[in-house]
PDB file of C-alpha atoms in Angstrom:
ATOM      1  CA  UNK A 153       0.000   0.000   0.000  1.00  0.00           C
ATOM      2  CA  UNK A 154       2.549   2.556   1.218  1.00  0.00           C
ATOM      3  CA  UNK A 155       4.643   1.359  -2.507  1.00  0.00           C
ATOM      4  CA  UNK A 156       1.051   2.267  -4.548  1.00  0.00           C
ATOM      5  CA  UNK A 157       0.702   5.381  -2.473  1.00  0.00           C
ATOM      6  CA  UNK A 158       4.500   6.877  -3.184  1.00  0.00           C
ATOM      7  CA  UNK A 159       3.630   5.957  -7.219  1.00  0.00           C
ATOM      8  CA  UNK A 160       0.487   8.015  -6.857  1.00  0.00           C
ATOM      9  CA  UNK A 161       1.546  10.646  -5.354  1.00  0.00           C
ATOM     10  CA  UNK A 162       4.643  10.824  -7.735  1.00  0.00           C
ATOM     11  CA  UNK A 163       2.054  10.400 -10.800  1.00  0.00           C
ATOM     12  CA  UNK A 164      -0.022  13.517  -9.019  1.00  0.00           C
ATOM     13  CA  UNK A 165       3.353  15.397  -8.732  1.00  0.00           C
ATOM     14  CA  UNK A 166       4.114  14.837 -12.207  1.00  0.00           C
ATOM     15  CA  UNK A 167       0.385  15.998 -13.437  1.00  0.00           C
ATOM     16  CA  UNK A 168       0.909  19.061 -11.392  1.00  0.00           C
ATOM     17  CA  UNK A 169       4.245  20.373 -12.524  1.00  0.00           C
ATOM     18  CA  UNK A 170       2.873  19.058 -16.240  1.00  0.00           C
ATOM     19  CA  UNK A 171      -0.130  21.410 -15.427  1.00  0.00           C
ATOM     20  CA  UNK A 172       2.178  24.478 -14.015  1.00  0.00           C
ATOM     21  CA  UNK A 173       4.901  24.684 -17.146  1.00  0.00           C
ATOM     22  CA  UNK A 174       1.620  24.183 -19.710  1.00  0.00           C
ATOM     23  CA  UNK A 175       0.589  27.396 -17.844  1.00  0.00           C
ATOM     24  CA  UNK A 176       3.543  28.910 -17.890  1.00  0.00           C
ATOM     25  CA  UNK A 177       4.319  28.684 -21.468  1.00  0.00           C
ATOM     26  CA  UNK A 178       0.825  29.467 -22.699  1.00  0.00           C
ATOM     27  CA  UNK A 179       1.384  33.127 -20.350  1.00  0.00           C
ATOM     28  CA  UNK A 180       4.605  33.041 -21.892  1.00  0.00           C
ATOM     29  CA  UNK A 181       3.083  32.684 -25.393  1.00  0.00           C
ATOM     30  CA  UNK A 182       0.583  35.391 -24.883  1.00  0.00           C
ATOM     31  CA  UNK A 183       3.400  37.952 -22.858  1.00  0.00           C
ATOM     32  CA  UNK A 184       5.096  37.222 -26.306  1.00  0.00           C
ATOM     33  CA  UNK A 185       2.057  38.069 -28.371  1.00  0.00           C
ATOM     34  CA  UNK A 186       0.671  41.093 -26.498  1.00  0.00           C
ATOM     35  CA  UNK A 187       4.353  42.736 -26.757  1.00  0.00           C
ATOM     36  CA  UNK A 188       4.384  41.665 -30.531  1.00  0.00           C
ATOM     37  CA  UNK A 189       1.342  43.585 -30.866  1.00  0.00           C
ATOM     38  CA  UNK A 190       2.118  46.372 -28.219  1.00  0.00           C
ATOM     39  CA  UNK A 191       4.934  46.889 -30.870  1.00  0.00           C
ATOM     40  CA  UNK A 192       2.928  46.492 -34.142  1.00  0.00           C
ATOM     41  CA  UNK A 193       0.764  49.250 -32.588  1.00  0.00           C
ATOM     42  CA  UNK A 194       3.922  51.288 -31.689  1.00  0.00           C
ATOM     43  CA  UNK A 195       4.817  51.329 -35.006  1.00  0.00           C
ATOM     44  CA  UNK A 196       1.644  51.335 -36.856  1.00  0.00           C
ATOM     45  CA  UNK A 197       1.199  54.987 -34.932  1.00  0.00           C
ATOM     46  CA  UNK A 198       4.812  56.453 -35.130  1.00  0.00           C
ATOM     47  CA  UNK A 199       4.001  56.012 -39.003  1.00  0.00           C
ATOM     48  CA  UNK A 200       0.675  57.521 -38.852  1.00  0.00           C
ATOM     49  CA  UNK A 201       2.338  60.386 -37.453  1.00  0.00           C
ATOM     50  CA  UNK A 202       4.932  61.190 -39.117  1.00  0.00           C
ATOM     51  CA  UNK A 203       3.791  60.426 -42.586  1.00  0.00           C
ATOM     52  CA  UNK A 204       0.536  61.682 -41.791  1.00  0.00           C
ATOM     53  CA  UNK A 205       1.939  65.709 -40.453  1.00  0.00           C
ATOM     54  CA  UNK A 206       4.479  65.136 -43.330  1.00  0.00           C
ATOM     55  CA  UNK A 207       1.885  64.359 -46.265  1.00  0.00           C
ATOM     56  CA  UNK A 208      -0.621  67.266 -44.885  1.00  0.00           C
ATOM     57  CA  UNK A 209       3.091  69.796 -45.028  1.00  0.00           C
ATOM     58  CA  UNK A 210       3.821  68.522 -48.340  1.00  0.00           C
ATOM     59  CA  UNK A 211       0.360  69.478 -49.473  1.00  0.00           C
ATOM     60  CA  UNK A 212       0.321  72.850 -48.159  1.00  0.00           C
ATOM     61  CA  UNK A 213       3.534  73.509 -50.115  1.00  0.00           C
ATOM     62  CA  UNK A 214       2.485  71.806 -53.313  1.00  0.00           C
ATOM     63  CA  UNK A 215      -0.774  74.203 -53.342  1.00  0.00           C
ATOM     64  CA  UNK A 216       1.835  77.600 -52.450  1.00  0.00           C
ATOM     65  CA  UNK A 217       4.073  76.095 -54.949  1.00  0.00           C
ATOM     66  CA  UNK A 218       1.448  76.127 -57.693  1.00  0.00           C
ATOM     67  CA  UNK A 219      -0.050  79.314 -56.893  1.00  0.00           C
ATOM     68  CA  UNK A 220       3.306  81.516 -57.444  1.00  0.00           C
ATOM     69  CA  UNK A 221       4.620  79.235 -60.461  1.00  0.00           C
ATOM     70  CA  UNK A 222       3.242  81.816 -62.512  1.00  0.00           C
ATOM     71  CA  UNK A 223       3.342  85.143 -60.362  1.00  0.00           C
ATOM     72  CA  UNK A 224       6.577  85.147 -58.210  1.00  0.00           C
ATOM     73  CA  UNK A 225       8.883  82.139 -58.966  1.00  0.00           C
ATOM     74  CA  UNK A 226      11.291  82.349 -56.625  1.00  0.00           C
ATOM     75  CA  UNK A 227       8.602  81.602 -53.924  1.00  0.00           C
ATOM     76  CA  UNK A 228       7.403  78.539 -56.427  1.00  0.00           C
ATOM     77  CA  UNK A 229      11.014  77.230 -56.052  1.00  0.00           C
ATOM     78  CA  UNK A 230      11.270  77.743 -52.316  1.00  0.00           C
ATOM     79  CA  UNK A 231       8.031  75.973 -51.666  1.00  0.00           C
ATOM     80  CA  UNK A 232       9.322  72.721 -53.732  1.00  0.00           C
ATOM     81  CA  UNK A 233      12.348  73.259 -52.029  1.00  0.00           C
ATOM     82  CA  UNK A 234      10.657  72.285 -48.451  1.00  0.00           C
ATOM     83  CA  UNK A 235       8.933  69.686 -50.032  1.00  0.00           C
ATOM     84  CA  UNK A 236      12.198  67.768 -51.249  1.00  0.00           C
ATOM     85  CA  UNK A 237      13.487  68.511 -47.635  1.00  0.00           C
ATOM     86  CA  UNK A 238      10.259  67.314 -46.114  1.00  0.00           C
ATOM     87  CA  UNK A 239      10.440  63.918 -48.310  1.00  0.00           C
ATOM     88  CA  UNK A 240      13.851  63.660 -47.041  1.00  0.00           C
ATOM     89  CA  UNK A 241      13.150  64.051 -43.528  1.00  0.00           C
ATOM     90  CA  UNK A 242      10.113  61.586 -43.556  1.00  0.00           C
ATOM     91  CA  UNK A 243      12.478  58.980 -46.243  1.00  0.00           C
ATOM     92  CA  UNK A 244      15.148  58.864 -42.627  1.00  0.00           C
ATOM     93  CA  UNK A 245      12.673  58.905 -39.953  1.00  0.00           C
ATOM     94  CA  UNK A 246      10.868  55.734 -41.705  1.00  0.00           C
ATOM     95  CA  UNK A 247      14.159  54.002 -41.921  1.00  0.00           C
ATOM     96  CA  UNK A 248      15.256  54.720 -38.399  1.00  0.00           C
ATOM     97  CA  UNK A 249      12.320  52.678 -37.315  1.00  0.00           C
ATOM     98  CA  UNK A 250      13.307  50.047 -40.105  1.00  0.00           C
ATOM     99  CA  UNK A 251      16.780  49.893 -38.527  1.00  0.00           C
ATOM    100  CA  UNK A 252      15.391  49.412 -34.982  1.00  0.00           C
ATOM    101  CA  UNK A 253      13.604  46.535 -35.928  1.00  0.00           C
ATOM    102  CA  UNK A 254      16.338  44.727 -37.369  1.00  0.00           C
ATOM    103  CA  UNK A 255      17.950  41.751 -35.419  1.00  0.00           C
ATOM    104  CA  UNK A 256      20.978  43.163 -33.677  1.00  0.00           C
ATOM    105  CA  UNK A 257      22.766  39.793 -34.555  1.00  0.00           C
ATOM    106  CA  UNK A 258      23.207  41.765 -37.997  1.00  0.00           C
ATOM    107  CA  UNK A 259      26.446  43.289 -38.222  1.00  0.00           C
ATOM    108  CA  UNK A 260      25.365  45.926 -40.434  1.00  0.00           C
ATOM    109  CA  UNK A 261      22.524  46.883 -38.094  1.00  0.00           C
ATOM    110  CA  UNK A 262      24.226  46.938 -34.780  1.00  0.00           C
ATOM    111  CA  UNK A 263      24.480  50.578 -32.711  1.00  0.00           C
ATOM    112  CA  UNK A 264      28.002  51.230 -32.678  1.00  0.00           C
ATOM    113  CA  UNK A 265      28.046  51.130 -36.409  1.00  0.00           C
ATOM    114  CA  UNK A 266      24.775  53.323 -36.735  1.00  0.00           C
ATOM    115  CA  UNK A 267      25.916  55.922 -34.522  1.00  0.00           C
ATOM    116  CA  UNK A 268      29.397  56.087 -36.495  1.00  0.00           C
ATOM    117  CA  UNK A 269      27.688  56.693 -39.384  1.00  0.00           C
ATOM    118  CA  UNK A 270      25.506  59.653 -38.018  1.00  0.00           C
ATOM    119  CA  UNK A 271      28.874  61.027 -36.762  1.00  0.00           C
ATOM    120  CA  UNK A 272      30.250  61.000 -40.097  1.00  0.00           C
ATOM    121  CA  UNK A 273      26.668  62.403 -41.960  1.00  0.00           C
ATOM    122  CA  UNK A 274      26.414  65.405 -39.304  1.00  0.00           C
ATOM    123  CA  UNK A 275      29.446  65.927 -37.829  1.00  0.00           C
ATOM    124  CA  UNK A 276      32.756  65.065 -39.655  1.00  0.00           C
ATOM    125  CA  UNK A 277      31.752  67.223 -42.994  1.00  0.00           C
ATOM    126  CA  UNK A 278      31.303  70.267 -40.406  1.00  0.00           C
ATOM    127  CA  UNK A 279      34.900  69.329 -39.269  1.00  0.00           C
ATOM    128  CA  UNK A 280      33.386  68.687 -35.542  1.00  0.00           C
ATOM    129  CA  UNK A 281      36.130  65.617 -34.166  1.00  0.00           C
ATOM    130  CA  UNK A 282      33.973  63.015 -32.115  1.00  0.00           C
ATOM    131  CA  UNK A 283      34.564  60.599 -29.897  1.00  0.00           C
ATOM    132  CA  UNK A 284      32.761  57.417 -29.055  1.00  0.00           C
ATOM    133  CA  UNK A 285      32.904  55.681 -25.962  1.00  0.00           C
ATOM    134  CA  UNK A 286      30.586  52.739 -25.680  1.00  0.00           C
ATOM    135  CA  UNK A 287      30.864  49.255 -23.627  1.00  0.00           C
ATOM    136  CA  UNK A 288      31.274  46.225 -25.422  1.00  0.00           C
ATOM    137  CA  UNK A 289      28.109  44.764 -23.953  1.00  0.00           C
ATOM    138  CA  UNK A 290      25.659  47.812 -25.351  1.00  0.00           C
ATOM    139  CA  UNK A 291      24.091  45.661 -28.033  1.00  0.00           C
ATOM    140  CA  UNK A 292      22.576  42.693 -25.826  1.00  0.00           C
ATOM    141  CA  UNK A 293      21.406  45.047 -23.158  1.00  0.00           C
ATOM    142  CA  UNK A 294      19.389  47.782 -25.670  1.00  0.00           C
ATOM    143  CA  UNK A 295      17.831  45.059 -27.945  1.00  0.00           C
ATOM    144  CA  UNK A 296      14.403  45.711 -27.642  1.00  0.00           C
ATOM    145  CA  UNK A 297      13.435  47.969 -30.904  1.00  0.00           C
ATOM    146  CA  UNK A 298      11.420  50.388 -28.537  1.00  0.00           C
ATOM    147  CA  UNK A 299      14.440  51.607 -26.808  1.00  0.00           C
ATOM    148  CA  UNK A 300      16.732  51.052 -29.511  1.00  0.00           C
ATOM    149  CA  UNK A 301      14.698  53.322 -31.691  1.00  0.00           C
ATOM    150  CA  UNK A 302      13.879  56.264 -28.874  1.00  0.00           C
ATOM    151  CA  UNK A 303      18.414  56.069 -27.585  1.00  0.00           C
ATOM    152  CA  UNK A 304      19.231  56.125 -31.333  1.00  0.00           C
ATOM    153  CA  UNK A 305      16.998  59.353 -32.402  1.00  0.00           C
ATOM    154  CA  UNK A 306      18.288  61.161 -28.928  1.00  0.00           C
ATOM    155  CA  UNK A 307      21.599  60.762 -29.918  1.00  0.00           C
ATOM    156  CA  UNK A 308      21.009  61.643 -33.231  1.00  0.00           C
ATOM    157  CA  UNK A 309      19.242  64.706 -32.486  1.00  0.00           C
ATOM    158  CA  UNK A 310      21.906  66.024 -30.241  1.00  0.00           C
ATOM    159  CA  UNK A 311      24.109  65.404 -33.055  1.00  0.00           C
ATOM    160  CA  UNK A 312      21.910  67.698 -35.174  1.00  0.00           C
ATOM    161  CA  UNK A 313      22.131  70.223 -32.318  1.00  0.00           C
ATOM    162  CA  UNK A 314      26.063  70.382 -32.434  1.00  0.00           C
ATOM    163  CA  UNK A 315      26.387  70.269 -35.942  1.00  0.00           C
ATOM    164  CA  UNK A 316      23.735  73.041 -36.527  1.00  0.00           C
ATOM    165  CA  UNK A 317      24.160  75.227 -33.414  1.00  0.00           C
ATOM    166  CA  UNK A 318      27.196  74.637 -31.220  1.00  0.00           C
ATOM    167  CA  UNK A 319      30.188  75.839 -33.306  1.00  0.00           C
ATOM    168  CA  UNK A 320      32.142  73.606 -31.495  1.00  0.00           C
ATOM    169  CA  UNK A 321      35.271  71.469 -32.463  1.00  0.00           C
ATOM    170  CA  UNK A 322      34.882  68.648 -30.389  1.00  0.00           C
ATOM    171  CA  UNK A 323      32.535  66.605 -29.269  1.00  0.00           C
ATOM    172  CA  UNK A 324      31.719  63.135 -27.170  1.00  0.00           C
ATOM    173  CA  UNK A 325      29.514  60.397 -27.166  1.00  0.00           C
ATOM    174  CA  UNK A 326      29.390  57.590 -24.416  1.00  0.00           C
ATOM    175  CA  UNK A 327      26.873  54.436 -23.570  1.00  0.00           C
ATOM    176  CA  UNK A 328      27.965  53.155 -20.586  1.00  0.00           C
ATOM    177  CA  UNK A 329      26.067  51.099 -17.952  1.00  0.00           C
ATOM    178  CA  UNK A 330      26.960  52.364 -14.375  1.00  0.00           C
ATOM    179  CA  UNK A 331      25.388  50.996 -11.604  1.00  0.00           C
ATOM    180  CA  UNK A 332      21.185  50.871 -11.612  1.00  0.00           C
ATOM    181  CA  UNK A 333      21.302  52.600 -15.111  1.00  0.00           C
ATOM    182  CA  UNK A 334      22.661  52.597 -18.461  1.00  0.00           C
ATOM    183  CA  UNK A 335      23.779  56.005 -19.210  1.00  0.00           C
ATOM    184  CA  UNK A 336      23.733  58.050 -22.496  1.00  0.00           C
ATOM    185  CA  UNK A 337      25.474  61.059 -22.364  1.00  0.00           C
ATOM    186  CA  UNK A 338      26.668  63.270 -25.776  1.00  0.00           C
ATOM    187  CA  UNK A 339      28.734  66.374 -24.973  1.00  0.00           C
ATOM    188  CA  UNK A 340      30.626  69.308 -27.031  1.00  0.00           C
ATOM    189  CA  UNK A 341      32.598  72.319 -26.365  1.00  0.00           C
ATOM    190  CA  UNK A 342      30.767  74.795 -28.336  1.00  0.00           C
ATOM    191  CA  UNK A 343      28.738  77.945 -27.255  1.00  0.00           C
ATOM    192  CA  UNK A 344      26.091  76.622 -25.094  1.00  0.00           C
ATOM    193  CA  UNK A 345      22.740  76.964 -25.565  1.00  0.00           C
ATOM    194  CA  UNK A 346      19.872  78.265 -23.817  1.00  0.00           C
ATOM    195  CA  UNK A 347      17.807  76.206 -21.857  1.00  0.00           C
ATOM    196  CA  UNK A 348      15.425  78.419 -20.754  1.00  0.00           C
ATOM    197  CA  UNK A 349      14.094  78.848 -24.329  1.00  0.00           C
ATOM    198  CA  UNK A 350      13.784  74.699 -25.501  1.00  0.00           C
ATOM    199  CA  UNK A 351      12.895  74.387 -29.111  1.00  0.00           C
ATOM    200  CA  UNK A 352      11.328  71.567 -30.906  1.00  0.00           C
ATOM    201  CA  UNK A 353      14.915  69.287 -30.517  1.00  0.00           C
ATOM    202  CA  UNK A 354      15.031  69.219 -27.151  1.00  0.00           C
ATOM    203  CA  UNK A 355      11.704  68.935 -26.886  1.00  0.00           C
ATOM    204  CA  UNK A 356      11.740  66.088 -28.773  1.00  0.00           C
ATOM    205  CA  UNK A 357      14.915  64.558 -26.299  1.00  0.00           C
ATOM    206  CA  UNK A 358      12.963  65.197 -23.208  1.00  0.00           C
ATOM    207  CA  UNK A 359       9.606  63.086 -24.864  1.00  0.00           C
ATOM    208  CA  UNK A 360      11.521  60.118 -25.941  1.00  0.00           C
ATOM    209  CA  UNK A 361      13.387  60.010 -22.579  1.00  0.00           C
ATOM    210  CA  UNK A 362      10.507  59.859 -20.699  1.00  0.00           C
ATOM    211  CA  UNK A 363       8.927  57.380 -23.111  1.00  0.00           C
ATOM    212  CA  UNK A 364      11.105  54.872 -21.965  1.00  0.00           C
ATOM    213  CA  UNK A 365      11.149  56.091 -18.436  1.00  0.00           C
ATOM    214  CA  UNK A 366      14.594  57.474 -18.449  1.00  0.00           C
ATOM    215  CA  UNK A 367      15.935  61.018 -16.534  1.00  0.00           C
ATOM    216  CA  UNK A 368      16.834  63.296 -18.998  1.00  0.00           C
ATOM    217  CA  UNK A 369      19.095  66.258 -17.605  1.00  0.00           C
ATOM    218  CA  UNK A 370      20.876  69.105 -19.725  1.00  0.00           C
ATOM    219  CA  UNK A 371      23.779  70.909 -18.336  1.00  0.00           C
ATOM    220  CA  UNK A 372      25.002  73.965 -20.572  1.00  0.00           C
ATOM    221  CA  UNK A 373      26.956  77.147 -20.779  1.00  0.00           C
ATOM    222  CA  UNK A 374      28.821  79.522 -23.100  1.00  0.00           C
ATOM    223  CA  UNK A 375      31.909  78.708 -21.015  1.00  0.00           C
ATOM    224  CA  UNK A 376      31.856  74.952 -21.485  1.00  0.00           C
ATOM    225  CA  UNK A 377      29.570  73.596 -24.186  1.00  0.00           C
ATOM    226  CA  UNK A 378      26.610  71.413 -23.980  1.00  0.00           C
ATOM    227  CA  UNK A 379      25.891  68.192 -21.979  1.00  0.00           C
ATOM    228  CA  UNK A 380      22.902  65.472 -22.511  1.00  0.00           C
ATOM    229  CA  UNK A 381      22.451  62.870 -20.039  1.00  0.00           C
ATOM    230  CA  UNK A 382      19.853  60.506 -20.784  1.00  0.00           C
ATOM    231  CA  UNK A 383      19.886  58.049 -17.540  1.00  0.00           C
ATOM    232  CA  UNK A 384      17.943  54.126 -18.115  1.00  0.00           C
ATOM    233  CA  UNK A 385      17.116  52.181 -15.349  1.00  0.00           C
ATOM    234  CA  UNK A 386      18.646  48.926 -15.846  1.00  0.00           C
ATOM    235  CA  UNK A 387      15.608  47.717 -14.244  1.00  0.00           C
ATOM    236  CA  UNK A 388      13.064  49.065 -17.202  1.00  0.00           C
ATOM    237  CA  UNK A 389      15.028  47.333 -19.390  1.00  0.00           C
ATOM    238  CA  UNK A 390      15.785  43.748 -17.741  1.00  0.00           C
ATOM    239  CA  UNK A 391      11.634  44.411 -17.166  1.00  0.00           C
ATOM    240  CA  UNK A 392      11.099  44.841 -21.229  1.00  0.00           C
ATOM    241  CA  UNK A 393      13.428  42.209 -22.568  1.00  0.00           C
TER     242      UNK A 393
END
């Protein structure tokens, strides 16, 4: 009896850890699914937005542009002139989500090579000398296209800050994990600017920070450039992976 009661309650055992990792991978299914389609949304609506405000611009220009074809063609040429800049604009903003998306296994798609190559778009051909500093280990722990997407387009609109506004000579880039938080931080030595008067860029920083709950802080002056700290918590992203 006590031999066909140990057998039973093993067979019960068995049943019940059977039961318990069916459950578990059917929530893990689903987790996998409802993030799949968090992100389908995500992207579906960062579209919508950008090509839809870009499409209504492009509009308003085309109508301008055909109005003073005939009557003042300078204006004609200025107006198509936004729109090819427009078309631009929207052409790298669709293919900085494209990039985020692809699997980070991908050479040609990892950060370090991305962010080189916005260094040498922006800020080489303005003679601007940068430095990147960023650990080894950057591409495991910002896989997850969401943050990928919103650390790449900080960085790359600070980059369009320096190159446009600083005047400086030098600048710095660094992803480094320190402590509770990976930190972000892109620095120059130009003129400073003033932070009491944002405009759309850093605007635009201080969104995507807190979009994936990160501190954003901006330290700047005339005497010693510009600094953008953009501080993850390590936890947010072990939480999203």
């Amino acid at each position: 009896i006590i031999k066909y009661l140990f057998f039973v309650i093993i067979f019960i055992l068995a049943v019940v850890f059977y039961l318990i990792y069916t459950q578990m991978k059917k929530r893990k299914m689903l987790e996998q699914q409802m993030a799949v389609q968090e992100e389908q949304n995500r992207i579906s609506a960062d579209l919508h937005d950008d090509i839809g405000s870009t499409l209504s611009s492009i509009s308003v220009y085309s109508e301008l542009a055909s109005k003073y074809h005939e009557s003042s063609p300078e204006k004609s040429k200025e107006m198509v002139g936004k729109i090819s800049t427009q078309s631009t604009e929207l052409m790298t903003r669709i293919e900085d989500i494209i990039w985020s998306l692809k699997p980070i296994s991908d050479g040609r798609f990892n950060f370090n090579n991305k962010i080189k190559d916005l260094v040498n778009e922006l800020l080489h051909v303005k003679n601007i000398n940068c430095e990147i500093d960023m650990s080894d280990h950057i591409e495991e722990i910002i896989n997850e296209p969401k943050l990928r997407k919103n650390v790449l387009l900080i960085i790359k609109e600070a980059i369009h800050n320096i190159a446009k506004h600083s005047k400086a000579s030098e600048a710095h880039i660094a992803i480094k994990q320190e402590e509770k938080y990976l930190v972000v931080s892109i620095r120059d030595n130009g003129k400073g600017i003033e932070i009491s008067k944002p405009g759309n860029g850093l605007n635009n920083m201080k969104k995507r920070a807190a979009d994936i709950n990160a501190v954003f802080e901006i330290d700047s002056s005339a005497e010693k450039g510009t600094c953008v700290t953009c501080k993850i918590p390590i936890a947010r992203i072990r939480h999203h992976v």
